[in-house]
């Protein structure tokens, strides 16, 4: 449990609501909405022309390649939209997978483009985004303009009597010069107050509008959920392979440096004892006694190594007894609570055991705790797992195995790069698991591992 203490920054004395209209995020999001119209106009026009031309030429052979080329161009425009969202909204959307032709040659490429769902979603985005872009452009310009104009009304109201022969903004009139004007001090102040409210609400209104854009970009211009899942599985497979290779190297190193070295030394000692047996029986007996001690140590190292690979008690008796035995070896007193349940899949059971083992090792080495708890339970049926569910990770959990390790130590645990918890989180992610760390500076620490049941 590597300790990390975030530096304490003194917060700004200006409330967030007053800072928001002048923040960089607000104006970047406003710029995004202003650019919506020209970008969407180009994409909408392009899509209408390409689809119309391709459909009109379908009576000939040229319609199919024209439509394929149009889809490829739509993907190019989509990359510009993703770059714009990345720069102004901070929305990092992965590019969709490249078009892979089943057969070499131009016709294979044309067929692959026409079968690509990502390409058609780019066309759909161009069509459905145009009315939204028109609305957001007009609304954002009108909202900000009216807000700032009304806020500054007490400063520029003098222009009405000076140049327009009016006392102020006209609320209504009969066309003959009679009407209601905002010209009294109370009305001028009220108008400025309305403008102030609009300016202060502007950032949140703009943020709500850009949220719709985020959903559209992510849903229509990003990779499909299936492609994203394939990428995740490929990454998880790489983590599993790397972890397995690291474990094999660790086992080989432990065997070579530990038990193997002791057994080699034992063989040499027994050889020397055999040579001295006739000449000096007492010295030979002493060497045999020393060799006997080496055998005991080597056997203990082999037991520890076997326990590190997969403890026999876990296979024979399950998680409850195995975790109780694990907690008994921890240098910090640990209270163990394992909910009675049927056993999950052997692989999940093993991962849960080694997750608890690593977390308890961190408690012993880094937490400076006086006591710790280890809780294991099962969540069934897809209910939400959150803080009310013993500190879970807040994701949907259908048949999940939960492991919670808590201590009253110094806190500061985190999953930053290079920490042991980061590697543990990667291992859990490789089996569709989750690691949630709640460890404020000063403690206490609660670390929850969530695993799929797969029983």
Coordinates of C-alpha atoms in Angstrom, one line a residue:
X1 CA 0.0 0.0 0.0
X2 CA 2.2 2.8 -1.3
X3 CA 1.6 6.0 0.5
X4 CA 1.0 9.2 -1.5
X5 CA 0.0 12.5 -0.1
X6 CA -1.5 15.0 -2.4
X7 CA -0.2 18.6 -1.9
X8 CA -2.7 20.8 -0.2
X9 CA -3.7 23.7 -2.4
X10 CA -5.4 26.8 -1.0
X11 CA -8.7 27.2 -2.7
X12 CA -9.6 30.4 -4.5
X13 CA -11.6 32.9 -2.4
X14 CA -13.8 33.6 -5.4
X15 CA -16.9 31.3 -5.4
X16 CA -17.1 28.8 -8.3
X17 CA -20.3 30.4 -9.5
X18 CA -18.7 33.7 -10.0
X19 CA -15.5 32.3 -11.6
X20 CA -17.4 30.0 -14.1
X21 CA -18.4 32.7 -16.7
X22 CA -14.7 33.6 -17.1
X23 CA -13.2 30.1 -17.0
X24 CA -11.4 28.7 -19.9
X25 CA -13.7 25.7 -20.0
X26 CA -16.8 27.9 -20.4
X27 CA -15.3 29.7 -23.4
X28 CA -13.9 26.6 -25.0
X29 CA -17.3 25.0 -24.8
X30 CA -18.9 28.2 -26.2
X31 CA -16.4 28.2 -29.0
X32 CA -17.3 24.6 -29.7
X33 CA -21.0 25.5 -30.0
X34 CA -20.2 28.4 -32.3
X35 CA -18.1 26.2 -34.6
X36 CA -20.9 23.6 -34.6
X37 CA -22.8 25.4 -37.4
X38 CA -20.1 25.9 -40.0
X39 CA -18.7 22.4 -39.4
X40 CA -22.1 20.8 -39.5
X41 CA -23.1 22.8 -42.5
X42 CA -20.1 21.4 -44.4
X43 CA -20.8 17.8 -43.3
X44 CA -24.6 18.0 -44.0
X45 CA -24.0 19.4 -47.4
X46 CA -21.4 16.8 -48.2
X47 CA -23.6 14.0 -47.0
X48 CA -26.6 15.1 -49.0
X49 CA -24.6 15.6 -52.2
X50 CA -22.8 12.2 -51.8
X51 CA -25.9 10.2 -50.9
X52 CA -27.9 11.9 -53.7
X53 CA -25.2 11.3 -56.3
X54 CA -24.6 7.8 -55.2
X55 CA -28.3 6.9 -55.2
X56 CA -28.8 8.6 -58.6
X57 CA -25.9 6.6 -60.1
X58 CA -27.0 3.2 -58.6
X59 CA -28.7 2.5 -62.0
X60 CA -25.2 2.3 -63.3
X61 CA -22.2 0.6 -61.8
X62 CA -20.7 3.9 -60.8
X63 CA -23.1 4.4 -57.9
X64 CA -21.5 1.8 -55.7
X65 CA -17.9 3.1 -55.8
X66 CA -19.2 6.7 -55.5
X67 CA -21.1 5.9 -52.4
X68 CA -18.1 4.0 -50.9
X69 CA -15.9 7.0 -51.6
X70 CA -18.5 9.2 -49.9
X71 CA -18.5 7.0 -46.9
X72 CA -14.7 7.2 -46.7
X73 CA -14.9 11.0 -46.9
X74 CA -17.4 11.0 -44.1
X75 CA -15.0 9.1 -42.0
X76 CA -12.4 11.8 -42.7
X77 CA -14.8 14.5 -41.6
X78 CA -15.5 12.5 -38.5
X79 CA -11.9 12.5 -37.6
X80 CA -12.0 16.3 -37.7
X81 CA -15.0 16.3 -35.4
X82 CA -13.2 14.0 -32.9
X83 CA -10.2 16.3 -33.0
X84 CA -12.4 19.3 -32.3
X85 CA -14.1 17.6 -29.4
X86 CA -10.8 16.5 -28.1
X87 CA -9.4 20.1 -28.2
X88 CA -12.4 22.0 -27.0
X89 CA -14.4 19.5 -24.9
X90 CA -11.6 17.4 -23.5
X91 CA -13.4 14.4 -25.0
X92 CA -10.9 11.7 -26.0
X93 CA -12.7 9.4 -28.4
X94 CA -10.7 6.6 -30.0
X95 CA -10.7 6.4 -33.7
X96 CA -12.9 3.6 -35.2
X97 CA -11.0 0.6 -36.5
X98 CA -9.6 0.7 -40.0
X99 CA -11.6 -0.7 -42.9
X100 CA -10.3 -4.3 -43.5
X101 CA -11.0 -5.7 -47.0
X102 CA -11.8 -9.4 -47.1
X103 CA -10.3 -9.6 -50.6
X104 CA -7.4 -7.6 -52.1
X105 CA -8.1 -5.0 -54.7
X106 CA -10.4 -2.0 -55.2
X107 CA -13.7 -4.0 -55.1
X108 CA -12.7 -5.6 -51.9
X109 CA -12.2 -2.2 -50.3
X110 CA -15.5 -0.9 -51.7
X111 CA -17.3 -3.9 -50.2
X112 CA -15.6 -3.5 -46.8
X113 CA -16.5 0.2 -46.7
X114 CA -20.1 -0.4 -47.5
X115 CA -20.3 -3.1 -44.8
X116 CA -18.6 -1.0 -42.2
X117 CA -21.1 0.1 -39.6
X118 CA -18.8 2.9 -38.4
X119 CA -18.9 4.5 -41.9
X120 CA -22.7 4.6 -42.0
X121 CA -22.8 6.0 -38.4
X122 CA -20.6 8.9 -39.7
X123 CA -23.2 9.7 -42.3
X124 CA -26.0 9.5 -39.7
X125 CA -24.0 11.9 -37.5
X126 CA -23.8 14.4 -40.4
X127 CA -27.5 14.4 -40.9
X128 CA -28.8 14.4 -37.3
X129 CA -26.2 16.9 -36.0
X130 CA -27.1 19.7 -38.4
X131 CA -30.5 20.7 -36.8
X132 CA -28.9 20.5 -33.4
X133 CA -25.9 22.5 -34.5
X134 CA -28.2 25.2 -35.9
X135 CA -30.1 25.4 -32.6
X136 CA -27.1 25.5 -30.4
X137 CA -25.4 28.2 -32.5
X138 CA -28.5 30.5 -32.4
X139 CA -29.2 29.8 -28.7
X140 CA -25.7 30.3 -27.4
X141 CA -25.2 33.5 -29.4
X142 CA -28.6 34.8 -28.2
X143 CA -28.2 33.7 -24.6
X144 CA -24.7 35.2 -24.1
X145 CA -25.6 38.4 -26.0
X146 CA -28.8 39.1 -24.1
X147 CA -27.2 38.2 -20.8
X148 CA -24.2 40.5 -21.2
X149 CA -26.3 43.3 -22.7
X150 CA -28.8 43.3 -19.9
X151 CA -26.0 43.1 -17.3
X152 CA -24.3 46.2 -18.7
X153 CA -27.6 48.0 -19.2
X154 CA -26.9 50.5 -16.4
X155 CA -23.7 51.5 -18.2
X156 CA -25.1 52.1 -21.7
X157 CA -28.8 53.2 -21.0
X158 CA -27.8 56.8 -21.5
X159 CA -27.6 56.1 -25.3
X160 CA -31.4 55.9 -25.5
X161 CA -32.2 59.5 -24.6
X162 CA -29.0 60.8 -26.2
X163 CA -29.4 59.2 -29.6
X164 CA -32.7 57.4 -29.9
X165 CA -35.0 59.9 -28.3
X166 CA -36.2 57.3 -25.8
X167 CA -35.9 57.0 -22.0
X168 CA -34.8 53.3 -22.2
X169 CA -35.6 49.8 -23.4
X170 CA -39.2 49.7 -24.6
X171 CA -41.3 46.9 -23.1
X172 CA -44.4 47.6 -25.1
X173 CA -45.8 50.4 -27.2
X174 CA -48.8 51.5 -29.2
X175 CA -46.9 52.8 -32.2
X176 CA -47.6 56.4 -31.4
X177 CA -44.8 57.0 -28.9
X178 CA -46.7 55.8 -25.9
X179 CA -45.5 52.7 -24.0
X180 CA -43.6 51.3 -21.1
X181 CA -39.9 51.8 -20.8
X182 CA -37.2 50.5 -18.4
X183 CA -36.0 53.9 -17.2
X184 CA -36.4 54.2 -13.4
X185 CA -33.5 53.2 -11.1
X186 CA -35.4 50.2 -9.8
X187 CA -36.2 49.0 -13.4
X188 CA -32.6 49.6 -14.5
X189 CA -31.3 47.6 -11.5
X190 CA -33.8 44.8 -12.1
X191 CA -32.7 44.6 -15.7
X192 CA -29.1 44.4 -14.7
X193 CA -30.0 41.7 -12.1
X194 CA -31.7 39.6 -14.8
X195 CA -28.6 39.9 -16.9
X196 CA -26.4 38.9 -14.0
X197 CA -28.5 35.8 -13.5
X198 CA -28.2 34.9 -17.1
X199 CA -24.4 35.4 -17.2
X200 CA -24.0 33.3 -14.0
X201 CA -26.2 30.5 -15.4
X202 CA -24.6 30.6 -18.8
X203 CA -21.7 28.2 -18.1
X204 CA -24.1 25.5 -16.8
X205 CA -26.5 26.0 -19.8
X206 CA -23.6 25.8 -22.2
X207 CA -22.3 22.7 -20.4
X208 CA -25.7 21.0 -20.7
X209 CA -25.8 21.8 -24.5
X210 CA -22.3 20.4 -25.0
X211 CA -23.2 17.3 -23.1
X212 CA -25.6 16.4 -25.9
X213 CA -22.7 16.9 -28.4
X214 CA -20.5 14.6 -26.3
X215 CA -23.1 11.9 -26.4
X216 CA -23.5 12.2 -30.2
X217 CA -19.8 12.2 -30.9
X218 CA -19.2 9.3 -28.6
X219 CA -22.1 7.3 -29.9
X220 CA -21.8 7.9 -33.6
X221 CA -18.1 8.8 -34.3
X222 CA -16.3 6.4 -32.0
X223 CA -15.7 2.7 -32.3
X224 CA -18.6 0.3 -31.8
X225 CA -19.1 -1.3 -28.4
X226 CA -18.1 -4.6 -30.0
X227 CA -14.8 -3.2 -31.3
X228 CA -14.1 -1.5 -28.0
X229 CA -14.7 -4.8 -26.2
X230 CA -12.3 -6.6 -28.6
X231 CA -9.6 -4.1 -27.9
X232 CA -10.2 -4.5 -24.1
X233 CA -9.9 -8.2 -24.4
X234 CA -6.7 -8.0 -26.5
X235 CA -5.3 -5.7 -23.8
X236 CA -6.4 -8.0 -21.0
X237 CA -4.9 -11.0 -22.8
X238 CA -1.6 -9.1 -23.0
X239 CA -1.8 -8.4 -19.2
X240 CA -2.5 -12.1 -18.5
X241 CA 0.4 -13.3 -20.6
X242 CA 2.8 -10.8 -19.0
X243 CA 1.6 -11.7 -15.5
X244 CA 2.0 -15.4 -16.2
X245 CA 5.5 -14.8 -17.6
X246 CA 6.4 -12.8 -14.5
X247 CA 5.1 -15.5 -12.2
X248 CA 7.0 -18.1 -14.0
X249 CA 10.2 -16.0 -13.7
X250 CA 9.5 -15.6 -10.0
X251 CA 9.0 -19.3 -9.5
X252 CA 12.2 -20.1 -11.4
X253 CA 14.2 -17.5 -9.5
X254 CA 12.9 -18.8 -6.1
X255 CA 13.7 -22.4 -7.0
X256 CA 17.1 -21.5 -8.3
X257 CA 18.1 -19.2 -5.5
X258 CA 16.3 -21.0 -2.7
X259 CA 15.5 -24.7 -2.6
X260 CA 17.8 -25.7 -5.5
X261 CA 20.8 -24.0 -4.0
X262 CA 20.1 -25.7 -0.6
X263 CA 19.7 -29.1 -2.2
X264 CA 23.0 -28.7 -4.1
X265 CA 24.7 -27.7 -0.8
X266 CA 23.0 -30.7 0.9
X267 CA 24.3 -33.1 -1.8
X268 CA 27.8 -31.8 -1.3
X269 CA 27.6 -32.1 2.5
X270 CA 26.3 -35.6 2.3
X271 CA 29.2 -36.5 0.0
X272 CA 31.7 -35.1 2.4
X273 CA 30.0 -37.0 5.3
X274 CA 30.2 -40.3 3.4
X275 CA 34.0 -39.7 2.9
X276 CA 34.5 -39.0 6.6
X277 CA 32.3 -41.8 7.8
X278 CA 35.1 -44.3 8.1
X279 CA 37.8 -41.8 9.2
X280 CA 35.9 -39.5 11.6
X281 CA 32.4 -40.9 12.5
X282 CA 31.7 -38.0 14.9
X283 CA 32.4 -35.3 12.3
X284 CA 30.3 -37.3 9.8
X285 CA 27.4 -37.5 12.2
X286 CA 27.7 -33.7 12.8
X287 CA 27.6 -33.1 9.0
X288 CA 24.6 -35.4 8.7
X289 CA 22.8 -33.4 11.4
X290 CA 23.5 -30.1 9.6
X291 CA 22.3 -31.7 6.3
X292 CA 19.1 -32.7 8.1
X293 CA 18.5 -29.1 9.2
X294 CA 19.1 -28.0 5.5
X295 CA 16.5 -30.5 4.4
X296 CA 14.0 -29.1 6.8
X297 CA 14.7 -25.5 5.6
X298 CA 14.5 -26.7 1.9
X299 CA 11.2 -28.4 2.6
X300 CA 9.8 -25.3 4.2
X301 CA 10.9 -23.2 1.2
X302 CA 9.2 -25.6 -1.1
X303 CA 6.0 -25.5 0.9
X304 CA 6.1 -21.7 0.8
X305 CA 6.7 -21.8 -2.9
X306 CA 3.8 -24.3 -3.4
X307 CA 1.6 -22.1 -1.3
X308 CA 2.5 -19.1 -3.4
X309 CA 1.5 -21.0 -6.6
X310 CA -1.7 -22.4 -5.2
X311 CA -2.2 -23.3 -1.5
X312 CA -3.5 -26.7 -0.8
X313 CA -5.9 -25.5 1.8
X314 CA -7.6 -23.3 -0.8
X315 CA -8.2 -26.3 -3.0
X316 CA -9.3 -28.6 -0.2
X317 CA -11.4 -26.3 2.0
X318 CA -12.2 -23.2 0.1
X319 CA -11.8 -19.4 0.6
X320 CA -12.9 -19.2 4.3
X321 CA -10.2 -21.4 5.9
X322 CA -7.6 -20.3 3.3
X323 CA -8.1 -16.7 4.2
X324 CA -8.2 -17.4 7.9
X325 CA -4.8 -19.1 7.6
X326 CA -3.6 -16.2 5.5
X327 CA -4.7 -13.6 8.1
X328 CA -3.0 -15.6 10.9
X329 CA 0.4 -14.9 9.2
X330 CA -0.2 -11.2 8.9
X331 CA 1.8 -9.0 11.3
X332 CA -1.3 -6.9 12.0
X333 CA -4.3 -8.4 13.8
X334 CA -6.9 -9.2 11.1
X335 CA -10.6 -10.0 11.6
X336 CA -11.8 -12.3 8.9
X337 CA -15.5 -12.5 7.8
X338 CA -16.4 -14.8 4.9
X339 CA -20.1 -15.0 4.0
X340 CA -21.2 -18.7 3.7
X341 CA -21.7 -19.4 0.0
X342 CA -21.0 -22.0 -2.6
X343 CA -17.6 -21.9 -4.2
X344 CA -16.9 -19.8 -7.3
X345 CA -14.9 -20.9 -10.2
X346 CA -11.4 -22.2 -9.2
X347 CA -9.7 -19.4 -11.2
X348 CA -11.8 -16.7 -9.6
X349 CA -11.2 -18.3 -6.1
X350 CA -7.5 -18.3 -6.7
X351 CA -7.5 -14.6 -7.8
X352 CA -9.5 -13.6 -4.8
X353 CA -7.1 -15.4 -2.5
X354 CA -4.0 -13.8 -4.0
X355 CA -5.7 -10.4 -4.1
X356 CA -6.4 -10.7 -0.4
X357 CA -2.8 -11.9 0.2
X358 CA -1.3 -8.9 -1.6
X359 CA -3.5 -6.4 0.2
X360 CA -2.7 -7.9 3.6
X361 CA 1.0 -7.8 2.7
X362 CA 0.6 -4.1 2.0
X363 CA -1.2 -3.7 5.4
X364 CA 1.8 -5.3 7.1
X365 CA 4.5 -3.4 5.2
X366 CA 3.1 0.1 4.7
X367 CA -0.1 0.9 6.6
X368 CA 1.3 1.4 10.2
X369 CA -2.1 0.0 11.2
X370 CA -3.1 -1.4 14.6
X371 CA -5.8 -3.7 13.2
X372 CA -7.4 -4.7 9.9
X373 CA -10.5 -6.5 8.6
X374 CA -11.0 -8.9 5.7
X375 CA -14.6 -9.3 4.4
X376 CA -15.7 -11.6 1.5
X377 CA -19.2 -11.8 0.3
X378 CA -21.2 -12.4 -2.9
X379 CA -23.5 -10.0 -4.6
X380 CA -26.3 -11.5 -6.8
X381 CA -28.8 -10.5 -9.3
X382 CA -27.3 -7.4 -10.9
X383 CA -28.0 -4.9 -8.0
X384 CA -25.8 -1.8 -7.7
X385 CA -22.8 -2.1 -5.6
X386 CA -21.9 1.0 -3.7
X387 CA -20.7 2.3 -0.4
X388 CA -23.8 0.9 1.2
X389 CA -22.7 -2.6 0.0
X390 CA -19.6 -2.7 2.2
X391 CA -17.6 -0.2 0.2
X392 CA -18.1 -1.6 -3.3
X393 CA -17.1 0.0 -6.5
X394 CA -20.4 1.4 -7.6
X395 CA -20.7 -0.6 -10.8
X396 CA -23.6 -3.0 -11.8
X397 CA -22.8 -6.3 -10.1
X398 CA -24.5 -9.4 -11.3
X399 CA -23.1 -12.4 -9.5
X400 CA -19.9 -10.8 -8.3
X401 CA -17.4 -11.8 -5.6
X402 CA -16.4 -9.0 -3.3
X403 CA -13.2 -8.8 -1.3
X404 CA -12.8 -5.9 1.1
X405 CA -9.7 -5.2 3.1
X406 CA -9.8 -2.3 5.6
X407 CA -7.3 -1.0 8.1
X408 CA -7.0 1.9 10.5
X409 CA -3.5 3.0 9.3
X410 CA -2.1 6.1 7.9
X411 CA -3.9 6.0 4.5
X412 CA -2.6 7.5 1.3
X413 CA -2.9 4.3 -0.7
X414 CA -3.3 4.8 -4.5
X415 CA -3.2 3.1 -7.8
X416 CA -0.7 5.4 -9.4
X417 CA 1.7 4.1 -12.0
X418 CA 4.5 2.0 -10.6
X419 CA 2.7 1.0 -7.4
X420 CA 1.8 -2.5 -6.4
X421 CA -1.9 -1.6 -6.4
X422 CA -1.6 -0.5 -10.0
X423 CA -0.4 -4.0 -11.0
X424 CA -3.1 -5.6 -8.9
X425 CA -5.8 -3.4 -10.6
X426 CA -4.5 -4.5 -14.0
X427 CA -4.7 -8.2 -13.0
X428 CA -8.3 -7.7 -11.9
X429 CA -9.2 -5.9 -15.1
X430 CA -7.9 -8.8 -17.1
X431 CA -10.7 -11.0 -15.7
X432 CA -13.4 -8.2 -15.9
X433 CA -12.8 -7.3 -12.3
X434 CA -12.4 -3.9 -10.5
X435 CA -10.3 -2.5 -7.7
X436 CA -11.6 0.5 -5.8
X437 CA -9.3 2.4 -3.3
X438 CA -10.7 4.7 -0.7
X439 CA -7.7 5.9 1.3
X440 CA -7.6 9.5 2.4
X441 CA -4.4 10.8 3.9
X442 CA -4.5 10.0 7.6
X443 CA -6.7 6.9 7.0
X444 CA -8.6 4.8 7.3
X445 CA -8.1 2.7 4.1
X446 CA -10.8 0.6 2.4
X447 CA -9.8 -1.3 -0.7
X448 CA -12.5 -3.3 -2.5
X449 CA -11.8 -5.9 -5.2
X450 CA -14.8 -7.0 -7.3
X451 CA -14.6 -10.2 -9.4
X452 CA -17.0 -11.9 -11.6
X453 CA -18.5 -15.0 -10.0
X454 CA -18.3 -17.5 -12.8
X455 CA -19.3 -20.4 -10.5

